[in-house]
């Protein structure tokens, strides 16, 4: 498993807080991700979408991928489910302070933390995206295909690494 470096954590923070229009949550947008044209240059291709089937760039680290996957829930050209304009279950992923995400009880299941550092299986965010038994409400992403295995593994790796404070260098 890849190590979580400070630079990779900063990329996750950037992805989570920037809104990442390219990673708009598929469940909260009205149109599907367009397919990149064949043989398009790497810098002009549409980035992979949350819940999409295109996958992530092969050189993106698992930590970067976690940021991409979660960033799509927080922003985009349309209203995102967990962006500042629509905080479903009180969770705003554009606000990545530890007071909002790490060691904070879930609204749906107050007995479970949204993210429990070092324990993906007991982190409600992870349970929701893996469609685990014991969740309340609907699995995430809502009304969309599940995240691909690489995205889920990237989020698990970040949690396994202790869900490092994204605001520190």
JSON list of C-alpha atoms in Angstrom, two decimals:
[
{"chain": "A", "resi": 1, "resn": "UNK", "atom": "CA", "xyz": [0.00, 0.00, 0.00]},
{"chain": "A", "resi": 2, "resn": "UNK", "atom": "CA", "xyz": [1.27, 3.48, -0.85]},
{"chain": "A", "resi": 3, "resn": "UNK", "atom": "CA", "xyz": [2.49, 5.76, 1.89]},
{"chain": "A", "resi": 4, "resn": "UNK", "atom": "CA", "xyz": [0.55, 8.93, 2.59]},
{"chain": "A", "resi": 5, "resn": "UNK", "atom": "CA", "xyz": [2.94, 11.85, 2.15]},
{"chain": "A", "resi": 6, "resn": "UNK", "atom": "CA", "xyz": [2.34, 15.46, 3.10]},
{"chain": "A", "resi": 7, "resn": "UNK", "atom": "CA", "xyz": [2.22, 16.48, -0.58]},
{"chain": "A", "resi": 8, "resn": "UNK", "atom": "CA", "xyz": [-0.38, 13.83, -1.36]},
{"chain": "A", "resi": 9, "resn": "UNK", "atom": "CA", "xyz": [-2.47, 14.90, 1.63]},
{"chain": "A", "resi": 10, "resn": "UNK", "atom": "CA", "xyz": [-2.32, 18.50, 0.38]},
{"chain": "A", "resi": 11, "resn": "UNK", "atom": "CA", "xyz": [-3.61, 17.29, -2.99]},
{"chain": "A", "resi": 12, "resn": "UNK", "atom": "CA", "xyz": [-6.51, 15.60, -1.22]},
{"chain": "A", "resi": 13, "resn": "UNK", "atom": "CA", "xyz": [-7.23, 18.86, 0.60]},
{"chain": "A", "resi": 14, "resn": "UNK", "atom": "CA", "xyz": [-7.13, 20.78, -2.67]},
{"chain": "A", "resi": 15, "resn": "UNK", "atom": "CA", "xyz": [-9.46, 18.28, -4.32]},
{"chain": "A", "resi": 16, "resn": "UNK", "atom": "CA", "xyz": [-11.91, 18.35, -1.42]},
{"chain": "A", "resi": 17, "resn": "UNK", "atom": "CA", "xyz": [-12.03, 22.11, -0.99]},
{"chain": "A", "resi": 18, "resn": "UNK", "atom": "CA", "xyz": [-11.83, 23.33, -4.58]},
{"chain": "A", "resi": 19, "resn": "UNK", "atom": "CA", "xyz": [-15.20, 22.02, -5.69]},
{"chain": "A", "resi": 20, "resn": "UNK", "atom": "CA", "xyz": [-13.57, 20.26, -8.64]},
{"chain": "A", "resi": 21, "resn": "UNK", "atom": "CA", "xyz": [-16.11, 20.99, -11.33]},
{"chain": "A", "resi": 22, "resn": "UNK", "atom": "CA", "xyz": [-14.70, 18.11, -13.34]},
{"chain": "A", "resi": 23, "resn": "UNK", "atom": "CA", "xyz": [-15.54, 15.68, -10.58]},
{"chain": "A", "resi": 24, "resn": "UNK", "atom": "CA", "xyz": [-19.19, 16.63, -10.08]},
{"chain": "A", "resi": 25, "resn": "UNK", "atom": "CA", "xyz": [-21.13, 14.03, -8.17]},
{"chain": "A", "resi": 26, "resn": "UNK", "atom": "CA", "xyz": [-22.94, 11.91, -10.75]},
{"chain": "A", "resi": 27, "resn": "UNK", "atom": "CA", "xyz": [-25.98, 11.55, -8.51]},
{"chain": "A", "resi": 28, "resn": "UNK", "atom": "CA", "xyz": [-26.41, 15.31, -8.24]},
{"chain": "A", "resi": 29, "resn": "UNK", "atom": "CA", "xyz": [-25.92, 16.39, -11.85]},
{"chain": "A", "resi": 30, "resn": "UNK", "atom": "CA", "xyz": [-28.29, 16.25, -14.74]},
{"chain": "A", "resi": 31, "resn": "UNK", "atom": "CA", "xyz": [-25.97, 14.96, -17.44]},
{"chain": "A", "resi": 32, "resn": "UNK", "atom": "CA", "xyz": [-23.52, 12.06, -17.63]},
{"chain": "A", "resi": 33, "resn": "UNK", "atom": "CA", "xyz": [-19.81, 12.56, -18.07]},
{"chain": "A", "resi": 34, "resn": "UNK", "atom": "CA", "xyz": [-18.83, 13.00, -21.71]},
{"chain": "A", "resi": 35, "resn": "UNK", "atom": "CA", "xyz": [-16.37, 10.49, -23.09]},
{"chain": "A", "resi": 36, "resn": "UNK", "atom": "CA", "xyz": [-12.99, 11.88, -24.13]},
{"chain": "A", "resi": 37, "resn": "UNK", "atom": "CA", "xyz": [-12.36, 11.81, -27.88]},
{"chain": "A", "resi": 38, "resn": "UNK", "atom": "CA", "xyz": [-10.12, 8.98, -29.09]},
{"chain": "A", "resi": 39, "resn": "UNK", "atom": "CA", "xyz": [-6.41, 9.82, -29.10]},
{"chain": "A", "resi": 40, "resn": "UNK", "atom": "CA", "xyz": [-6.95, 13.11, -27.29]},
{"chain": "A", "resi": 41, "resn": "UNK", "atom": "CA", "xyz": [-3.90, 14.61, -25.63]},
{"chain": "A", "resi": 42, "resn": "UNK", "atom": "CA", "xyz": [-3.69, 13.80, -21.91]},
{"chain": "A", "resi": 43, "resn": "UNK", "atom": "CA", "xyz": [-4.05, 17.44, -20.87]},
{"chain": "A", "resi": 44, "resn": "UNK", "atom": "CA", "xyz": [-7.26, 17.93, -22.85]},
{"chain": "A", "resi": 45, "resn": "UNK", "atom": "CA", "xyz": [-9.13, 14.80, -21.76]},
{"chain": "A", "resi": 46, "resn": "UNK", "atom": "CA", "xyz": [-12.09, 15.08, -19.43]},
{"chain": "A", "resi": 47, "resn": "UNK", "atom": "CA", "xyz": [-10.97, 13.83, -15.99]},
{"chain": "A", "resi": 48, "resn": "UNK", "atom": "CA", "xyz": [-12.68, 10.74, -14.60]},
{"chain": "A", "resi": 49, "resn": "UNK", "atom": "CA", "xyz": [-16.02, 11.35, -12.90]},
{"chain": "A", "resi": 50, "resn": "UNK", "atom": "CA", "xyz": [-17.19, 10.24, -9.50]},
{"chain": "A", "resi": 51, "resn": "UNK", "atom": "CA", "xyz": [-18.86, 6.87, -9.97]},
{"chain": "A", "resi": 52, "resn": "UNK", "atom": "CA", "xyz": [-17.76, 6.77, -13.59]},
{"chain": "A", "resi": 53, "resn": "UNK", "atom": "CA", "xyz": [-16.30, 3.89, -15.52]},
{"chain": "A", "resi": 54, "resn": "UNK", "atom": "CA", "xyz": [-13.30, 5.67, -17.02]},
{"chain": "A", "resi": 55, "resn": "UNK", "atom": "CA", "xyz": [-11.07, 5.11, -13.98]},
{"chain": "A", "resi": 56, "resn": "UNK", "atom": "CA", "xyz": [-8.29, 7.36, -12.75]},
{"chain": "A", "resi": 57, "resn": "UNK", "atom": "CA", "xyz": [-5.05, 8.28, -14.51]},
{"chain": "A", "resi": 58, "resn": "UNK", "atom": "CA", "xyz": [-2.58, 5.46, -14.04]},
{"chain": "A", "resi": 59, "resn": "UNK", "atom": "CA", "xyz": [-0.03, 7.79, -12.43]},
{"chain": "A", "resi": 60, "resn": "UNK", "atom": "CA", "xyz": [-2.44, 9.15, -9.78]},
{"chain": "A", "resi": 61, "resn": "UNK", "atom": "CA", "xyz": [-1.69, 7.92, -6.27]},
{"chain": "A", "resi": 62, "resn": "UNK", "atom": "CA", "xyz": [-4.39, 6.23, -4.23]},
{"chain": "A", "resi": 63, "resn": "UNK", "atom": "CA", "xyz": [-4.46, 9.26, -1.93]},
{"chain": "A", "resi": 64, "resn": "UNK", "atom": "CA", "xyz": [-4.99, 11.57, -4.91]},
{"chain": "A", "resi": 65, "resn": "UNK", "atom": "CA", "xyz": [-7.78, 9.28, -6.09]},
{"chain": "A", "resi": 66, "resn": "UNK", "atom": "CA", "xyz": [-9.46, 9.50, -2.68]},
{"chain": "A", "resi": 67, "resn": "UNK", "atom": "CA", "xyz": [-9.45, 13.28, -3.02]},
{"chain": "A", "resi": 68, "resn": "UNK", "atom": "CA", "xyz": [-10.89, 13.06, -6.52]},
{"chain": "A", "resi": 69, "resn": "UNK", "atom": "CA", "xyz": [-13.68, 10.74, -5.41]},
{"chain": "A", "resi": 70, "resn": "UNK", "atom": "CA", "xyz": [-14.65, 12.79, -2.37]},
{"chain": "A", "resi": 71, "resn": "UNK", "atom": "CA", "xyz": [-14.14, 16.11, -4.15]},
{"chain": "A", "resi": 72, "resn": "UNK", "atom": "CA", "xyz": [-16.88, 15.23, -6.60]},
{"chain": "A", "resi": 73, "resn": "UNK", "atom": "CA", "xyz": [-19.37, 15.11, -3.76]},
{"chain": "A", "resi": 74, "resn": "UNK", "atom": "CA", "xyz": [-18.50, 18.64, -2.67]},
{"chain": "A", "resi": 75, "resn": "UNK", "atom": "CA", "xyz": [-18.75, 20.69, -5.83]},
{"chain": "A", "resi": 76, "resn": "UNK", "atom": "CA", "xyz": [-19.30, 21.11, -9.50]},
{"chain": "A", "resi": 77, "resn": "UNK", "atom": "CA", "xyz": [-21.13, 23.33, -11.91]},
{"chain": "A", "resi": 78, "resn": "UNK", "atom": "CA", "xyz": [-24.43, 22.07, -10.53]},
{"chain": "A", "resi": 79, "resn": "UNK", "atom": "CA", "xyz": [-25.39, 21.75, -6.88]},
{"chain": "A", "resi": 80, "resn": "UNK", "atom": "CA", "xyz": [-23.44, 18.96, -5.19]},
{"chain": "A", "resi": 81, "resn": "UNK", "atom": "CA", "xyz": [-24.96, 16.76, -2.50]},
{"chain": "A", "resi": 82, "resn": "UNK", "atom": "CA", "xyz": [-22.30, 17.63, 0.08]},
{"chain": "A", "resi": 83, "resn": "UNK", "atom": "CA", "xyz": [-21.30, 21.11, -1.06]},
{"chain": "A", "resi": 84, "resn": "UNK", "atom": "CA", "xyz": [-21.94, 24.38, 0.76]},
{"chain": "A", "resi": 85, "resn": "UNK", "atom": "CA", "xyz": [-25.33, 24.83, -0.93]},
{"chain": "A", "resi": 86, "resn": "UNK", "atom": "CA", "xyz": [-26.75, 21.42, 0.00]},
{"chain": "A", "resi": 87, "resn": "UNK", "atom": "CA", "xyz": [-25.32, 19.73, 3.07]},
{"chain": "A", "resi": 88, "resn": "UNK", "atom": "CA", "xyz": [-27.06, 16.36, 2.96]},
{"chain": "A", "resi": 89, "resn": "UNK", "atom": "CA", "xyz": [-27.07, 14.86, 6.48]},
{"chain": "A", "resi": 90, "resn": "UNK", "atom": "CA", "xyz": [-25.18, 17.94, 7.64]},
{"chain": "A", "resi": 91, "resn": "UNK", "atom": "CA", "xyz": [-21.99, 16.86, 5.84]},
{"chain": "A", "resi": 92, "resn": "UNK", "atom": "CA", "xyz": [-20.17, 19.50, 3.79]},
{"chain": "A", "resi": 93, "resn": "UNK", "atom": "CA", "xyz": [-17.13, 17.90, 2.14]},
{"chain": "A", "resi": 94, "resn": "UNK", "atom": "CA", "xyz": [-15.91, 21.29, 0.96]},
{"chain": "A", "resi": 95, "resn": "UNK", "atom": "CA", "xyz": [-15.20, 21.91, 4.66]},
{"chain": "A", "resi": 96, "resn": "UNK", "atom": "CA", "xyz": [-12.40, 19.47, 5.42]},
{"chain": "A", "resi": 97, "resn": "UNK", "atom": "CA", "xyz": [-11.59, 20.61, 8.92]},
{"chain": "A", "resi": 98, "resn": "UNK", "atom": "CA", "xyz": [-11.27, 17.69, 11.31]},
{"chain": "A", "resi": 99, "resn": "UNK", "atom": "CA", "xyz": [-14.19, 19.17, 13.26]},
{"chain": "A", "resi": 100, "resn": "UNK", "atom": "CA", "xyz": [-16.44, 18.40, 10.28]},
{"chain": "A", "resi": 101, "resn": "UNK", "atom": "CA", "xyz": [-15.28, 14.96, 9.16]},
{"chain": "A", "resi": 102, "resn": "UNK", "atom": "CA", "xyz": [-12.82, 13.12, 11.41]},
{"chain": "A", "resi": 103, "resn": "UNK", "atom": "CA", "xyz": [-14.06, 11.74, 14.75]},
{"chain": "A", "resi": 104, "resn": "UNK", "atom": "CA", "xyz": [-17.44, 13.43, 14.24]},
{"chain": "A", "resi": 105, "resn": "UNK", "atom": "CA", "xyz": [-20.58, 11.33, 14.83]},
{"chain": "A", "resi": 106, "resn": "UNK", "atom": "CA", "xyz": [-22.69, 10.60, 11.77]},
{"chain": "A", "resi": 107, "resn": "UNK", "atom": "CA", "xyz": [-26.10, 12.25, 11.73]},
{"chain": "A", "resi": 108, "resn": "UNK", "atom": "CA", "xyz": [-27.74, 9.02, 10.57]},
{"chain": "A", "resi": 109, "resn": "UNK", "atom": "CA", "xyz": [-25.81, 6.75, 12.96]},
{"chain": "A", "resi": 110, "resn": "UNK", "atom": "CA", "xyz": [-24.49, 8.80, 15.91]},
{"chain": "A", "resi": 111, "resn": "UNK", "atom": "CA", "xyz": [-22.87, 5.65, 17.30]},
{"chain": "A", "resi": 112, "resn": "UNK", "atom": "CA", "xyz": [-20.47, 5.70, 14.32]},
{"chain": "A", "resi": 113, "resn": "UNK", "atom": "CA", "xyz": [-17.94, 8.38, 13.42]},
{"chain": "A", "resi": 114, "resn": "UNK", "atom": "CA", "xyz": [-18.04, 9.84, 9.91]},
{"chain": "A", "resi": 115, "resn": "UNK", "atom": "CA", "xyz": [-14.34, 8.95, 9.66]},
{"chain": "A", "resi": 116, "resn": "UNK", "atom": "CA", "xyz": [-12.68, 6.90, 12.42]},
{"chain": "A", "resi": 117, "resn": "UNK", "atom": "CA", "xyz": [-8.91, 7.20, 11.81]},
{"chain": "A", "resi": 118, "resn": "UNK", "atom": "CA", "xyz": [-7.30, 3.82, 11.18]},
{"chain": "A", "resi": 119, "resn": "UNK", "atom": "CA", "xyz": [-10.63, 1.98, 10.93]},
{"chain": "A", "resi": 120, "resn": "UNK", "atom": "CA", "xyz": [-12.44, 2.13, 7.58]},
{"chain": "A", "resi": 121, "resn": "UNK", "atom": "CA", "xyz": [-14.87, -0.64, 8.57]},
{"chain": "A", "resi": 122, "resn": "UNK", "atom": "CA", "xyz": [-16.16, 1.53, 11.46]},
{"chain": "A", "resi": 123, "resn": "UNK", "atom": "CA", "xyz": [-16.09, 4.79, 9.46]},
{"chain": "A", "resi": 124, "resn": "UNK", "atom": "CA", "xyz": [-19.61, 5.68, 8.37]},
{"chain": "A", "resi": 125, "resn": "UNK", "atom": "CA", "xyz": [-18.38, 7.44, 5.22]},
{"chain": "A", "resi": 126, "resn": "UNK", "atom": "CA", "xyz": [-16.64, 4.24, 4.13]},
{"chain": "A", "resi": 127, "resn": "UNK", "atom": "CA", "xyz": [-19.66, 2.14, 5.08]},
{"chain": "A", "resi": 128, "resn": "UNK", "atom": "CA", "xyz": [-21.91, 4.35, 2.92]},
{"chain": "A", "resi": 129, "resn": "UNK", "atom": "CA", "xyz": [-19.69, 4.15, -0.17]},
{"chain": "A", "resi": 130, "resn": "UNK", "atom": "CA", "xyz": [-19.18, 0.39, 0.18]},
{"chain": "A", "resi": 131, "resn": "UNK", "atom": "CA", "xyz": [-22.90, -0.15, 0.73]},
{"chain": "A", "resi": 132, "resn": "UNK", "atom": "CA", "xyz": [-22.17, -2.04, 3.94]},
{"chain": "A", "resi": 133, "resn": "UNK", "atom": "CA", "xyz": [-24.88, -3.52, 6.09]},
{"chain": "A", "resi": 134, "resn": "UNK", "atom": "CA", "xyz": [-25.85, -1.41, 9.07]},
{"chain": "A", "resi": 135, "resn": "UNK", "atom": "CA", "xyz": [-26.17, 1.93, 7.28]},
{"chain": "A", "resi": 136, "resn": "UNK", "atom": "CA", "xyz": [-29.26, 4.07, 7.55]},
{"chain": "A", "resi": 137, "resn": "UNK", "atom": "CA", "xyz": [-30.66, 5.87, 4.54]},
{"chain": "A", "resi": 138, "resn": "UNK", "atom": "CA", "xyz": [-29.34, 5.09, 1.08]},
{"chain": "A", "resi": 139, "resn": "UNK", "atom": "CA", "xyz": [-25.84, 4.02, 0.01]},
{"chain": "A", "resi": 140, "resn": "UNK", "atom": "CA", "xyz": [-23.61, 6.63, -1.61]},
{"chain": "A", "resi": 141, "resn": "UNK", "atom": "CA", "xyz": [-23.43, 7.89, -4.20]},
{"chain": "A", "resi": 142, "resn": "UNK", "atom": "CA", "xyz": [-27.18, 8.24, -4.18]},
{"chain": "A", "resi": 143, "resn": "UNK", "atom": "CA", "xyz": [-28.96, 6.99, -7.31]},
{"chain": "A", "resi": 144, "resn": "UNK", "atom": "CA", "xyz": [-25.64, 6.23, -9.01]},
{"chain": "A", "resi": 145, "resn": "UNK", "atom": "CA", "xyz": [-23.42, 3.22, -9.59]},
{"chain": "A", "resi": 146, "resn": "UNK", "atom": "CA", "xyz": [-21.06, 2.39, -6.73]},
{"chain": "A", "resi": 147, "resn": "UNK", "atom": "CA", "xyz": [-17.57, 3.83, -6.70]},
{"chain": "A", "resi": 148, "resn": "UNK", "atom": "CA", "xyz": [-15.04, 1.70, -8.52]},
{"chain": "A", "resi": 149, "resn": "UNK", "atom": "CA", "xyz": [-12.68, -0.53, -6.52]},
{"chain": "A", "resi": 150, "resn": "UNK", "atom": "CA", "xyz": [-9.70, 1.82, -6.95]},
{"chain": "A", "resi": 151, "resn": "UNK", "atom": "CA", "xyz": [-11.62, 4.76, -5.50]},
{"chain": "A", "resi": 152, "resn": "UNK", "atom": "CA", "xyz": [-12.86, 2.73, -2.55]},
{"chain": "A", "resi": 153, "resn": "UNK", "atom": "CA", "xyz": [-9.34, 1.40, -1.94]},
{"chain": "A", "resi": 154, "resn": "UNK", "atom": "CA", "xyz": [-7.94, 4.94, -2.03]},
{"chain": "A", "resi": 155, "resn": "UNK", "atom": "CA", "xyz": [-10.42, 6.18, 0.55]},
{"chain": "A", "resi": 156, "resn": "UNK", "atom": "CA", "xyz": [-9.71, 3.12, 2.73]},
{"chain": "A", "resi": 157, "resn": "UNK", "atom": "CA", "xyz": [-5.96, 3.80, 2.46]},
{"chain": "A", "resi": 158, "resn": "UNK", "atom": "CA", "xyz": [-6.44, 7.40, 3.63]},
{"chain": "A", "resi": 159, "resn": "UNK", "atom": "CA", "xyz": [-8.52, 6.23, 6.60]},
{"chain": "A", "resi": 160, "resn": "UNK", "atom": "CA", "xyz": [-6.06, 3.37, 7.34]},
{"chain": "A", "resi": 161, "resn": "UNK", "atom": "CA", "xyz": [-3.25, 5.94, 7.40]},
{"chain": "A", "resi": 162, "resn": "UNK", "atom": "CA", "xyz": [-5.04, 7.65, 10.27]},
{"chain": "A", "resi": 163, "resn": "UNK", "atom": "CA", "xyz": [-7.05, 10.11, 8.14]},
{"chain": "A", "resi": 164, "resn": "UNK", "atom": "CA", "xyz": [-4.20, 12.60, 8.44]},
{"chain": "A", "resi": 165, "resn": "UNK", "atom": "CA", "xyz": [-5.10, 16.18, 9.24]},
{"chain": "A", "resi": 166, "resn": "UNK", "atom": "CA", "xyz": [-5.54, 17.71, 5.82]},
{"chain": "A", "resi": 167, "resn": "UNK", "atom": "CA", "xyz": [-4.79, 21.18, 7.12]},
{"chain": "A", "resi": 168, "resn": "UNK", "atom": "CA", "xyz": [-1.26, 20.46, 8.31]},
{"chain": "A", "resi": 169, "resn": "UNK", "atom": "CA", "xyz": [1.88, 20.35, 6.09]}
]
